[in-house]
């Protein structure tokens, strides 16, 4: 039975985190999802699966990623000691690969012969195409027509890796529509297909399954920070799109009441502008992609388009577990604008020699703001969940620099 004070034991048997999550899908999808759940529950207890997962994380992804003391930023902020969890050093440049390794191993165990995925910015598409090449499975990526235009380097990467890209022209022609199309494909190709979802969203068991695969981040941090400081961190900080890198860092510490947590949404052009991706701070509960969660929606309940300079945070929803942790006030949710993220991006380049992705630059922007109110005894771990190579054109354009 769930202990009332434990946040790490959710979801319940039906896939609910409090009143969020669940399984809001067409009847035709139900047997498929039940099968994924059953198989996932089996492999969770299987030590040979764990061994295989760990093997690929070490040899292919390059884990464990280091925990790095950001000395110059610490000095500059005159607040807490700041550490970066360096998930940007992973193969393919972000945390998304952790989850893709887990899911493709599950797909193989289930005997699936075909992989589908959705992608917005293309990061999850690249990670999925990568593991499909690794395991010799055909890969179909659904991507909004608009995103295909905006993200051509990632489209090219996916093609190099052997994936087929399917352009989605319905709705807003972006991530939300690509996810709908992928769900449709899944229903049509029930027998042979596995759907690799890229964040802690979708119908149960995806939110908890993706979280479990990403929780390697926090598990490593617990060990590494004990070695470095002989204590737990006082504050964990991460950016939030769907919420997988954040929950991957937090999960391990949810029941350590002394560890505070802060997640940073994208405020785009500002919360009051309406052009943002802050589902918690600027949205309300509804149903999207098979689960109940906070969403950006109009007065009449239409899903609104998200906006952020970082394509990876550009999702109108958020994983249901975050909606729960938000209402429980276990995690604090704040936001950073495009402009603040750009400023933090340059700051990190110059002070630490790390070009961050624009997504974690949002987390750093808020950390910079709150650090002066903390003391030098306190320890902060921020998830540097992606590297910025993919963002250099966006940054150049935003800062009006010719490259
Ligand atoms: C995709 C992505 C994100 C957002 O996804 P989460 O599920 O919220 O982690 C954040 N950072 C990077 C680098 C990404 O590629």
mmCIF file of C-alpha atoms and ligand atoms in Angstrom:
data_model
loop_
_atom_site.group_PDB
_atom_site.id
_atom_site.type_symbol
_atom_site.label_atom_id
_atom_site.label_comp_id
_atom_site.label_asym_id
_atom_site.label_seq_id
_atom_site.Cartn_x
_atom_site.Cartn_y
_atom_site.Cartn_z
ATOM 1 C CA UNK A 1 0.000 0.000 0.000
ATOM 2 C CA UNK A 2 1.143 3.476 -0.734
ATOM 3 C CA UNK A 3 2.474 5.388 2.218
ATOM 4 C CA UNK A 4 0.735 8.739 2.390
ATOM 5 C CA UNK A 5 4.013 10.578 2.754
ATOM 6 C CA UNK A 6 5.780 8.794 -0.051
ATOM 7 C CA UNK A 7 5.859 10.462 -3.443
ATOM 8 C CA UNK A 8 8.059 7.867 -5.098
ATOM 9 C CA UNK A 9 5.519 5.030 -5.060
ATOM 10 C CA UNK A 10 3.050 6.419 -7.540
ATOM 11 C CA UNK A 11 1.211 5.726 -9.821
ATOM 12 C CA UNK A 12 -1.596 3.494 -8.510
ATOM 13 C CA UNK A 13 -2.619 0.275 -10.307
ATOM 14 C CA UNK A 14 -4.672 2.225 -12.828
ATOM 15 C CA UNK A 15 -1.828 4.562 -13.661
ATOM 16 C CA UNK A 16 -2.994 7.588 -11.669
ATOM 17 C CA UNK A 17 -0.758 10.021 -9.860
ATOM 18 C CA UNK A 18 -3.467 11.405 -7.580
ATOM 19 C CA UNK A 19 -6.066 12.608 -10.071
ATOM 20 C CA UNK A 20 -3.659 12.834 -13.025
ATOM 21 C CA UNK A 21 -2.500 10.296 -15.582
ATOM 22 C CA UNK A 22 -4.630 7.247 -16.376
ATOM 23 C CA UNK A 23 -5.451 5.794 -19.742
ATOM 24 C CA UNK A 24 -7.746 7.851 -21.946
ATOM 25 C CA UNK A 25 -7.484 5.959 -25.220
ATOM 26 C CA UNK A 26 -9.668 4.403 -27.890
ATOM 27 C CA UNK A 27 -10.880 0.897 -27.085
ATOM 28 C CA UNK A 28 -8.831 -0.515 -29.947
ATOM 29 C CA UNK A 29 -5.641 0.673 -28.255
ATOM 30 C CA UNK A 30 -6.458 -0.779 -24.864
ATOM 31 C CA UNK A 31 -5.238 -4.368 -25.459
ATOM 32 C CA UNK A 32 -1.942 -3.022 -26.831
ATOM 33 C CA UNK A 33 -1.329 -0.823 -23.884
ATOM 34 C CA UNK A 34 -2.236 -3.586 -21.466
ATOM 35 C CA UNK A 35 0.322 -5.783 -23.206
ATOM 36 C CA UNK A 36 3.039 -3.148 -22.852
ATOM 37 C CA UNK A 37 2.148 -2.782 -19.177
ATOM 38 C CA UNK A 38 2.236 -6.509 -18.539
ATOM 39 C CA UNK A 39 5.571 -6.970 -20.291
ATOM 40 C CA UNK A 40 7.031 -3.927 -18.603
ATOM 41 C CA UNK A 41 6.016 -5.248 -15.189
ATOM 42 C CA UNK A 42 7.743 -8.523 -16.053
ATOM 43 C CA UNK A 43 11.043 -7.064 -17.197
ATOM 44 C CA UNK A 44 11.152 -4.678 -14.223
ATOM 45 C CA UNK A 45 11.758 -7.697 -12.037
ATOM 46 C CA UNK A 46 14.094 -9.395 -14.487
ATOM 47 C CA UNK A 47 17.766 -9.092 -13.582
ATOM 48 C CA UNK A 48 18.932 -10.037 -17.078
ATOM 49 C CA UNK A 49 16.977 -7.093 -18.504
ATOM 50 C CA UNK A 50 18.574 -4.768 -15.984
ATOM 51 C CA UNK A 51 21.985 -6.113 -16.928
ATOM 52 C CA UNK A 52 21.378 -5.548 -20.609
ATOM 53 C CA UNK A 53 20.037 -2.022 -19.990
ATOM 54 C CA UNK A 54 23.072 -1.156 -17.860
ATOM 55 C CA UNK A 55 25.405 -2.609 -20.467
ATOM 56 C CA UNK A 56 24.128 -0.350 -23.247
ATOM 57 C CA UNK A 57 23.994 2.676 -20.966
ATOM 58 C CA UNK A 58 27.645 2.169 -20.143
ATOM 59 C CA UNK A 59 29.117 1.052 -23.452
ATOM 60 C CA UNK A 60 26.900 2.846 -25.942
ATOM 61 C CA UNK A 61 25.592 5.932 -24.138
ATOM 62 C CA UNK A 62 28.701 6.537 -22.032
ATOM 63 C CA UNK A 63 27.193 6.466 -18.528
ATOM 64 C CA UNK A 64 27.655 7.295 -15.775
ATOM 65 C CA UNK A 65 27.760 10.934 -16.792
ATOM 66 C CA UNK A 66 30.005 13.028 -14.535
ATOM 67 C CA UNK A 67 28.817 15.315 -11.760
ATOM 68 C CA UNK A 68 30.779 18.501 -12.334
ATOM 69 C CA UNK A 69 31.460 21.269 -9.815
ATOM 70 C CA UNK A 70 30.750 24.505 -11.706
ATOM 71 C CA UNK A 71 33.344 26.503 -9.874
ATOM 72 C CA UNK A 72 33.295 29.764 -11.790
ATOM 73 C CA UNK A 73 29.513 30.003 -11.799
ATOM 74 C CA UNK A 74 29.514 29.223 -8.077
ATOM 75 C CA UNK A 75 32.018 32.007 -7.504
ATOM 76 C CA UNK A 76 30.111 34.421 -9.675
ATOM 77 C CA UNK A 77 26.682 33.814 -8.141
ATOM 78 C CA UNK A 78 27.920 34.107 -4.541
ATOM 79 C CA UNK A 79 25.249 31.698 -3.372
ATOM 80 C CA UNK A 80 25.227 27.903 -3.144
ATOM 81 C CA UNK A 81 27.749 25.445 -4.536
ATOM 82 C CA UNK A 82 26.540 24.582 -8.032
ATOM 83 C CA UNK A 83 27.042 21.174 -9.614
ATOM 84 C CA UNK A 84 26.055 20.158 -13.146
ATOM 85 C CA UNK A 85 24.905 16.629 -13.884
ATOM 86 C CA UNK A 86 26.496 16.250 -17.295
ATOM 87 C CA UNK A 87 23.888 14.350 -19.278
ATOM 88 C CA UNK A 88 24.800 16.507 -22.256
ATOM 89 C CA UNK A 89 27.836 14.230 -22.638
ATOM 90 C CA UNK A 90 25.659 11.240 -23.499
ATOM 91 C CA UNK A 91 25.827 9.798 -27.004
ATOM 92 C CA UNK A 92 23.402 11.834 -29.170
ATOM 93 C CA UNK A 93 23.830 14.804 -26.833
ATOM 94 C CA UNK A 94 20.985 14.602 -24.342
ATOM 95 C CA UNK A 95 19.149 12.435 -21.834
ATOM 96 C CA UNK A 96 16.592 11.114 -24.352
ATOM 97 C CA UNK A 97 18.757 8.149 -25.319
ATOM 98 C CA UNK A 98 18.451 6.624 -21.789
ATOM 99 C CA UNK A 99 14.754 6.077 -22.328
ATOM 100 C CA UNK A 100 15.123 4.916 -25.937
ATOM 101 C CA UNK A 101 17.542 2.156 -24.912
ATOM 102 C CA UNK A 102 15.056 0.941 -22.298
ATOM 103 C CA UNK A 103 12.073 0.955 -24.625
ATOM 104 C CA UNK A 104 13.782 -0.709 -27.576
ATOM 105 C CA UNK A 105 14.997 -3.516 -25.316
ATOM 106 C CA UNK A 106 11.398 -3.963 -24.189
ATOM 107 C CA UNK A 107 10.203 -3.925 -27.826
ATOM 108 C CA UNK A 108 12.716 -6.659 -28.645
ATOM 109 C CA UNK A 109 11.580 -8.751 -25.678
ATOM 110 C CA UNK A 110 8.013 -8.409 -26.941
ATOM 111 C CA UNK A 111 9.068 -9.603 -30.382
ATOM 112 C CA UNK A 112 8.048 -6.357 -32.118
ATOM 113 C CA UNK A 113 9.431 -5.885 -35.611
ATOM 114 C CA UNK A 114 8.708 -2.234 -36.295
ATOM 115 C CA UNK A 115 9.304 0.945 -34.262
ATOM 116 C CA UNK A 116 7.378 4.196 -34.473
ATOM 117 C CA UNK A 117 7.920 7.468 -32.649
ATOM 118 C CA UNK A 118 6.872 11.103 -32.710
ATOM 119 C CA UNK A 119 9.254 14.000 -32.584
ATOM 120 C CA UNK A 120 9.018 17.770 -32.324
ATOM 121 C CA UNK A 121 12.472 19.266 -32.351
ATOM 122 C CA UNK A 122 13.864 16.010 -33.661
ATOM 123 C CA UNK A 123 15.880 15.097 -30.571
ATOM 124 C CA UNK A 124 13.690 12.137 -29.650
ATOM 125 C CA UNK A 125 13.519 11.186 -33.328
ATOM 126 C CA UNK A 126 17.308 11.107 -33.533
ATOM 127 C CA UNK A 127 17.605 9.064 -30.321
ATOM 128 C CA UNK A 128 14.982 6.599 -31.576
ATOM 129 C CA UNK A 129 16.569 6.315 -35.036
ATOM 130 C CA UNK A 130 19.886 5.682 -33.263
ATOM 131 C CA UNK A 131 18.646 2.738 -31.206
ATOM 132 C CA UNK A 132 16.774 1.341 -34.224
ATOM 133 C CA UNK A 133 20.026 1.303 -36.188
ATOM 134 C CA UNK A 134 21.768 -0.294 -33.216
ATOM 135 C CA UNK A 135 19.194 -3.078 -32.987
ATOM 136 C CA UNK A 136 18.382 -3.380 -36.692
ATOM 137 C CA UNK A 137 14.695 -2.496 -36.514
ATOM 138 C CA UNK A 138 12.848 -0.383 -39.102
ATOM 139 C CA UNK A 139 12.040 3.067 -37.752
ATOM 140 C CA UNK A 140 9.217 5.414 -38.702
ATOM 141 C CA UNK A 141 9.212 8.919 -37.268
ATOM 142 C CA UNK A 142 6.136 11.138 -37.306
ATOM 143 C CA UNK A 143 7.009 14.802 -37.449
ATOM 144 C CA UNK A 144 4.921 17.903 -38.092
ATOM 145 C CA UNK A 145 5.456 19.522 -41.471
ATOM 146 C CA UNK A 146 6.362 22.778 -39.746
ATOM 147 C CA UNK A 147 8.953 21.086 -37.562
ATOM 148 C CA UNK A 148 10.499 19.330 -40.565
ATOM 149 C CA UNK A 149 11.165 22.774 -42.036
ATOM 150 C CA UNK A 150 12.467 24.237 -38.765
ATOM 151 C CA UNK A 151 14.688 21.325 -37.779
ATOM 152 C CA UNK A 152 16.419 20.241 -40.957
ATOM 153 C CA UNK A 153 19.748 19.143 -39.364
ATOM 154 C CA UNK A 154 17.917 16.638 -37.165
ATOM 155 C CA UNK A 155 15.809 15.461 -40.101
ATOM 156 C CA UNK A 156 19.022 14.774 -41.979
ATOM 157 C CA UNK A 157 20.513 12.933 -38.978
ATOM 158 C CA UNK A 158 17.474 10.674 -38.744
ATOM 159 C CA UNK A 159 17.725 9.895 -42.450
ATOM 160 C CA UNK A 160 21.427 9.083 -42.137
ATOM 161 C CA UNK A 161 20.517 6.673 -39.365
ATOM 162 C CA UNK A 162 18.089 4.928 -41.689
ATOM 163 C CA UNK A 163 14.754 6.228 -40.396
ATOM 164 C CA UNK A 164 11.741 7.056 -42.525
ATOM 165 C CA UNK A 165 10.258 10.477 -41.752
ATOM 166 C CA UNK A 166 6.502 10.898 -42.184
ATOM 167 C CA UNK A 167 5.389 14.479 -42.511
ATOM 168 C CA UNK A 168 2.237 15.318 -40.536
ATOM 169 C CA UNK A 169 0.064 17.983 -42.155
ATOM 170 C CA UNK A 170 -2.967 17.916 -39.847
ATOM 171 C CA UNK A 171 -3.780 20.436 -37.121
ATOM 172 C CA UNK A 172 -0.961 22.796 -36.221
ATOM 173 C CA UNK A 173 1.510 20.543 -38.116
ATOM 174 C CA UNK A 174 3.707 20.220 -35.036
ATOM 175 C CA UNK A 175 4.455 17.868 -32.116
ATOM 176 C CA UNK A 176 0.929 17.418 -30.772
ATOM 177 C CA UNK A 177 -0.285 16.349 -34.226
ATOM 178 C CA UNK A 178 2.704 14.057 -34.771
ATOM 179 C CA UNK A 179 1.839 12.291 -31.505
ATOM 180 C CA UNK A 180 -1.794 11.851 -32.646
ATOM 181 C CA UNK A 181 -0.593 10.397 -35.951
ATOM 182 C CA UNK A 182 1.760 7.975 -34.203
ATOM 183 C CA UNK A 183 -1.099 6.774 -31.977
ATOM 184 C CA UNK A 184 -3.177 6.198 -35.121
ATOM 185 C CA UNK A 185 -0.386 4.176 -36.723
ATOM 186 C CA UNK A 186 -0.116 2.100 -33.572
ATOM 187 C CA UNK A 187 -3.807 1.148 -33.653
ATOM 188 C CA UNK A 188 -3.549 0.208 -37.326
ATOM 189 C CA UNK A 189 -0.435 -1.926 -36.920
ATOM 190 C CA UNK A 190 -1.289 -3.568 -33.645
ATOM 191 C CA UNK A 191 0.565 -6.820 -34.089
ATOM 192 C CA UNK A 192 4.086 -5.918 -35.057
ATOM 193 C CA UNK A 193 4.646 -2.345 -33.852
ATOM 194 C CA UNK A 194 6.091 -0.753 -30.721
ATOM 195 C CA UNK A 195 5.569 2.942 -30.028
ATOM 196 C CA UNK A 196 8.551 4.633 -28.310
ATOM 197 C CA UNK A 197 7.246 7.744 -26.538
ATOM 198 C CA UNK A 198 9.884 10.390 -25.832
ATOM 199 C CA UNK A 199 8.800 11.867 -22.525
ATOM 200 C CA UNK A 200 6.820 11.061 -19.373
ATOM 201 C CA UNK A 201 3.491 11.522 -21.176
ATOM 202 C CA UNK A 202 1.047 9.243 -23.005
ATOM 203 C CA UNK A 203 -1.243 6.599 -21.509
ATOM 204 C CA UNK A 204 -0.221 4.455 -18.515
ATOM 205 C CA UNK A 205 2.339 2.794 -18.258
ATOM 206 C CA UNK A 206 4.392 5.235 -20.364
ATOM 207 C CA UNK A 207 4.746 8.053 -17.798
ATOM 208 C CA UNK A 208 6.107 5.730 -15.126
ATOM 209 C CA UNK A 209 8.062 3.545 -17.546
ATOM 210 C CA UNK A 210 9.902 6.509 -19.100
ATOM 211 C CA UNK A 211 10.491 7.885 -15.601
ATOM 212 C CA UNK A 212 11.990 4.589 -14.465
ATOM 213 C CA UNK A 213 14.388 4.497 -17.416
ATOM 214 C CA UNK A 214 15.412 8.117 -16.819
ATOM 215 C CA UNK A 215 15.790 7.664 -13.061
ATOM 216 C CA UNK A 216 19.339 6.476 -13.708
ATOM 217 C CA UNK A 217 20.185 10.208 -13.658
ATOM 218 C CA UNK A 218 19.164 10.733 -10.030
ATOM 219 C CA UNK A 219 20.560 7.388 -8.900
ATOM 220 C CA UNK A 220 23.979 8.377 -10.197
ATOM 221 C CA UNK A 221 23.668 11.823 -8.611
ATOM 222 C CA UNK A 222 22.946 10.332 -5.173
ATOM 223 C CA UNK A 223 26.147 8.337 -5.339
ATOM 224 C CA UNK A 224 28.256 11.105 -6.872
ATOM 225 C CA UNK A 225 27.181 13.861 -4.512
ATOM 226 C CA UNK A 226 27.804 11.630 -1.493
ATOM 227 C CA UNK A 227 31.316 11.053 -2.778
ATOM 228 C CA UNK A 228 31.915 14.741 -3.462
ATOM 229 C CA UNK A 229 30.198 16.342 -0.472
ATOM 230 C CA UNK A 230 29.194 13.517 1.826
ATOM 231 C CA UNK A 231 25.627 14.809 1.978
ATOM 232 C CA UNK A 232 22.489 15.040 -0.126
ATOM 233 C CA UNK A 233 21.868 18.071 -2.334
ATOM 234 C CA UNK A 234 19.745 20.872 -0.870
ATOM 235 C CA UNK A 235 18.167 21.697 -4.212
ATOM 236 C CA UNK A 236 17.717 19.937 -7.546
ATOM 237 C CA UNK A 237 17.002 22.013 -10.651
ATOM 238 C CA UNK A 238 15.891 20.895 -14.113
ATOM 239 C CA UNK A 239 14.040 22.233 -17.130
ATOM 240 C CA UNK A 240 10.650 20.883 -18.171
ATOM 241 C CA UNK A 241 9.168 20.109 -21.546
ATOM 242 C CA UNK A 242 7.210 16.906 -21.005
ATOM 243 C CA UNK A 243 9.200 16.415 -17.830
ATOM 244 C CA UNK A 244 11.386 13.343 -18.361
ATOM 245 C CA UNK A 245 14.818 14.744 -17.512
ATOM 246 C CA UNK A 246 13.387 16.523 -14.478
ATOM 247 C CA UNK A 247 11.631 13.477 -13.061
ATOM 248 C CA UNK A 248 14.695 11.393 -13.970
ATOM 249 C CA UNK A 249 16.693 13.578 -11.600
ATOM 250 C CA UNK A 250 13.975 13.979 -8.925
ATOM 251 C CA UNK A 251 12.544 10.457 -8.581
ATOM 252 C CA UNK A 252 15.411 9.115 -6.503
ATOM 253 C CA UNK A 253 15.012 11.971 -3.980
ATOM 254 C CA UNK A 254 11.234 12.443 -3.810
ATOM 255 C CA UNK A 255 11.053 10.862 -0.368
ATOM 256 C CA UNK A 256 14.028 12.791 1.022
ATOM 257 C CA UNK A 257 12.041 15.657 2.488
ATOM 258 C CA UNK A 258 15.153 17.788 2.987
ATOM 259 C CA UNK A 259 15.904 17.810 -0.759
ATOM 260 C CA UNK A 260 14.044 20.671 -2.438
ATOM 261 C CA UNK A 261 13.194 20.564 -6.124
ATOM 262 C CA UNK A 262 12.673 23.199 -8.743
ATOM 263 C CA UNK A 263 11.514 22.644 -12.305
ATOM 264 C CA UNK A 264 11.616 25.357 -14.931
ATOM 265 C CA UNK A 265 9.076 25.697 -17.720
ATOM 266 C CA UNK A 266 9.523 27.805 -20.838
ATOM 267 C CA UNK A 267 7.833 31.182 -20.557
ATOM 268 C CA UNK A 268 8.558 32.005 -24.208
ATOM 269 C CA UNK A 269 7.778 35.643 -24.894
ATOM 270 C CA UNK A 270 6.376 35.973 -21.359
ATOM 271 C CA UNK A 271 3.432 34.342 -19.553
ATOM 272 C CA UNK A 272 1.199 37.373 -20.140
ATOM 273 C CA UNK A 273 1.913 37.264 -23.922
ATOM 274 C CA UNK A 274 0.125 33.920 -24.249
ATOM 275 C CA UNK A 275 3.099 32.728 -26.327
ATOM 276 C CA UNK A 276 4.744 30.259 -23.966
ATOM 277 C CA UNK A 277 4.996 26.565 -23.061
ATOM 278 C CA UNK A 278 4.318 26.807 -19.324
ATOM 279 C CA UNK A 279 1.590 24.184 -18.906
ATOM 280 C CA UNK A 280 1.574 24.303 -15.110
ATOM 281 C CA UNK A 281 2.059 27.981 -14.464
ATOM 282 C CA UNK A 282 -0.164 28.987 -17.395
ATOM 283 C CA UNK A 283 -2.484 26.051 -18.168
ATOM 284 C CA UNK A 284 -5.283 23.995 -16.635
ATOM 285 C CA UNK A 285 -6.189 20.294 -16.372
ATOM 286 C CA UNK A 286 -7.553 18.447 -19.375
ATOM 287 C CA UNK A 287 -6.951 15.286 -21.421
ATOM 288 C CA UNK A 288 -4.306 14.937 -24.142
ATOM 289 C CA UNK A 289 -2.406 11.983 -25.578
ATOM 290 C CA UNK A 290 -4.065 9.426 -23.371
ATOM 291 C CA UNK A 291 -3.658 11.053 -19.967
ATOM 292 C CA UNK A 292 -5.135 13.698 -17.722
ATOM 293 C CA UNK A 293 -2.778 16.536 -16.949
ATOM 294 C CA UNK A 294 -2.245 20.287 -17.070
ATOM 295 C CA UNK A 295 -2.467 21.638 -20.612
ATOM 296 C CA UNK A 296 -2.314 24.874 -22.508
ATOM 297 C CA UNK A 297 -5.876 25.400 -23.661
ATOM 298 C CA UNK A 298 -8.235 28.096 -24.772
ATOM 299 C CA UNK A 299 -11.378 29.101 -22.856
ATOM 300 C CA UNK A 300 -13.330 26.563 -24.896
ATOM 301 C CA UNK A 301 -10.879 23.734 -24.178
ATOM 302 C CA UNK A 302 -9.022 23.762 -27.506
ATOM 303 C CA UNK A 303 -5.363 22.789 -27.134
ATOM 304 C CA UNK A 304 -3.231 25.828 -27.780
ATOM 305 C CA UNK A 305 0.119 25.842 -29.479
ATOM 306 C CA UNK A 306 3.134 26.119 -27.246
ATOM 307 C CA UNK A 307 5.898 28.574 -27.907
ATOM 308 C CA UNK A 308 9.509 28.497 -26.808
ATOM 309 C CA UNK A 309 12.837 29.378 -28.360
ATOM 310 C CA UNK A 310 13.905 25.867 -27.380
ATOM 311 C CA UNK A 311 12.072 23.368 -29.517
ATOM 312 C CA UNK A 312 12.467 20.674 -26.847
ATOM 313 C CA UNK A 313 10.272 22.563 -24.378
ATOM 314 C CA UNK A 314 7.640 23.315 -26.992
ATOM 315 C CA UNK A 315 4.929 20.893 -25.775
ATOM 316 C CA UNK A 316 1.415 22.043 -24.768
ATOM 317 C CA UNK A 317 1.170 19.425 -22.006
ATOM 318 C CA UNK A 318 3.304 18.064 -19.206
ATOM 319 C CA UNK A 319 3.742 14.596 -17.736
ATOM 320 C CA UNK A 320 0.900 13.759 -15.298
ATOM 321 C CA UNK A 321 3.289 13.062 -12.425
ATOM 322 C CA UNK A 322 4.403 16.692 -12.574
ATOM 323 C CA UNK A 323 0.786 17.867 -12.368
ATOM 324 C CA UNK A 324 0.516 15.766 -9.211
ATOM 325 C CA UNK A 325 3.804 16.996 -7.702
ATOM 326 C CA UNK A 326 2.744 20.553 -8.543
ATOM 327 C CA UNK A 327 -0.558 20.272 -6.701
ATOM 328 C CA UNK A 328 1.122 18.458 -3.812
ATOM 329 C CA UNK A 329 3.700 21.260 -3.761
ATOM 330 C CA UNK A 330 6.510 18.689 -3.545
ATOM 331 C CA UNK A 331 8.229 20.338 -6.505
ATOM 332 C CA UNK A 332 8.280 24.058 -7.165
ATOM 333 C CA UNK A 333 7.588 25.120 -10.754
ATOM 334 C CA UNK A 334 8.869 28.395 -12.129
ATOM 335 C CA UNK A 335 9.515 29.677 -15.641
ATOM 336 C CA UNK A 336 12.116 31.498 -17.731
ATOM 337 C CA UNK A 337 11.555 33.502 -20.913
ATOM 338 C CA UNK A 338 13.349 33.074 -24.240
ATOM 339 C CA UNK A 339 15.391 36.138 -23.457
ATOM 340 C CA UNK A 340 16.448 34.926 -20.014
ATOM 341 C CA UNK A 341 17.395 31.525 -21.458
ATOM 342 C CA UNK A 342 19.543 33.160 -24.150
ATOM 343 C CA UNK A 343 21.330 35.208 -21.547
ATOM 344 C CA UNK A 344 21.995 32.112 -19.408
ATOM 345 C CA UNK A 345 23.146 30.248 -22.528
ATOM 346 C CA UNK A 346 25.919 32.792 -23.200
ATOM 347 C CA UNK A 347 26.759 32.976 -19.502
ATOM 348 C CA UNK A 348 27.327 29.220 -19.304
ATOM 349 C CA UNK A 349 29.457 29.186 -22.469
ATOM 350 C CA UNK A 350 31.754 31.875 -21.172
ATOM 351 C CA UNK A 351 32.030 30.879 -17.534
ATOM 352 C CA UNK A 352 32.196 27.107 -17.749
ATOM 353 C CA UNK A 353 33.252 26.262 -21.289
ATOM 354 C CA UNK A 354 30.046 24.321 -21.779
ATOM 355 C CA UNK A 355 27.652 25.189 -24.610
ATOM 356 C CA UNK A 356 24.337 24.139 -23.087
ATOM 357 C CA UNK A 357 21.188 23.265 -24.994
ATOM 358 C CA UNK A 358 18.611 26.046 -24.802
ATOM 359 C CA UNK A 359 16.433 23.770 -22.659
ATOM 360 C CA UNK A 360 18.771 23.534 -19.628
ATOM 361 C CA UNK A 361 19.665 27.202 -20.211
ATOM 362 C CA UNK A 362 16.119 27.877 -18.924
ATOM 363 C CA UNK A 363 16.947 26.008 -15.718
ATOM 364 C CA UNK A 364 20.174 27.956 -15.330
ATOM 365 C CA UNK A 365 18.350 31.259 -15.882
ATOM 366 C CA UNK A 366 16.113 30.630 -12.862
ATOM 367 C CA UNK A 367 18.974 29.239 -10.803
ATOM 368 C CA UNK A 368 20.859 32.488 -11.426
ATOM 369 C CA UNK A 369 17.890 34.439 -10.077
ATOM 370 C CA UNK A 370 17.433 32.456 -6.873
ATOM 371 C CA UNK A 371 21.086 31.711 -6.065
ATOM 372 C CA UNK A 372 21.782 35.000 -4.255
ATOM 373 C CA UNK A 373 19.110 34.042 -1.692
ATOM 374 C CA UNK A 374 20.891 30.799 -0.823
ATOM 375 C CA UNK A 375 23.989 30.381 1.335
ATOM 376 C CA UNK A 376 27.412 28.950 0.611
ATOM 377 C CA UNK A 377 26.744 25.829 2.698
ATOM 378 C CA UNK A 378 23.975 24.781 0.338
ATOM 379 C CA UNK A 379 24.432 22.478 -2.614
ATOM 380 C CA UNK A 380 22.530 22.663 -5.886
ATOM 381 C CA UNK A 381 22.558 20.025 -8.602
ATOM 382 C CA UNK A 382 21.303 21.181 -11.981
ATOM 383 C CA UNK A 383 20.655 18.746 -14.792
ATOM 384 C CA UNK A 384 22.656 19.799 -17.840
ATOM 385 C CA UNK A 385 20.378 17.581 -19.888
ATOM 386 C CA UNK A 386 21.563 18.501 -23.384
ATOM 387 C CA UNK A 387 24.334 20.131 -25.340
ATOM 388 C CA UNK A 388 23.847 23.211 -27.456
ATOM 389 C CA UNK A 389 25.333 22.226 -30.820
ATOM 390 C CA UNK A 390 21.822 21.782 -32.185
ATOM 391 C CA UNK A 391 20.893 25.314 -31.098
ATOM 392 C CA UNK A 392 23.690 27.418 -32.548
ATOM 393 C CA UNK A 393 21.636 28.565 -35.562
ATOM 394 C CA UNK A 394 18.695 29.517 -33.373
ATOM 395 C CA UNK A 395 20.947 31.446 -31.019
ATOM 396 C CA UNK A 396 22.742 33.209 -33.883
ATOM 397 C CA UNK A 397 19.417 34.274 -35.335
ATOM 398 C CA UNK A 398 18.025 35.438 -31.994
ATOM 399 C CA UNK A 399 21.153 37.437 -31.215
ATOM 400 C CA UNK A 400 21.406 38.682 -34.798
ATOM 401 C CA UNK A 401 24.870 37.224 -35.343
ATOM 402 C CA UNK A 402 26.078 36.046 -38.766
ATOM 403 C CA UNK A 403 27.609 32.578 -38.859
HETATM 404 C C1 LIG B 1 13.594 16.918 -25.306
HETATM 405 C C2 LIG B 1 14.449 17.702 -24.434
HETATM 406 C C3 LIG B 1 13.954 18.314 -23.270
HETATM 407 C C4 LIG B 1 12.516 18.260 -22.864
HETATM 408 O O1 LIG B 1 12.030 17.008 -22.555
HETATM 409 P P1 LIG B 1 11.798 16.512 -21.066
HETATM 410 O O2 LIG B 1 10.977 15.307 -21.259
HETATM 411 O O3 LIG B 1 11.079 17.601 -20.336
HETATM 412 O O4 LIG B 1 13.124 16.254 -20.463
HETATM 413 C C5 LIG B 1 14.828 19.014 -22.473
HETATM 414 N N1 LIG B 1 16.129 19.130 -22.786
HETATM 415 C C6 LIG B 1 16.646 18.568 -23.884
HETATM 416 C C7 LIG B 1 18.088 18.743 -24.151
HETATM 417 C C8 LIG B 1 15.837 17.833 -24.745
HETATM 418 O O5 LIG B 1 16.360 17.278 -25.841
#
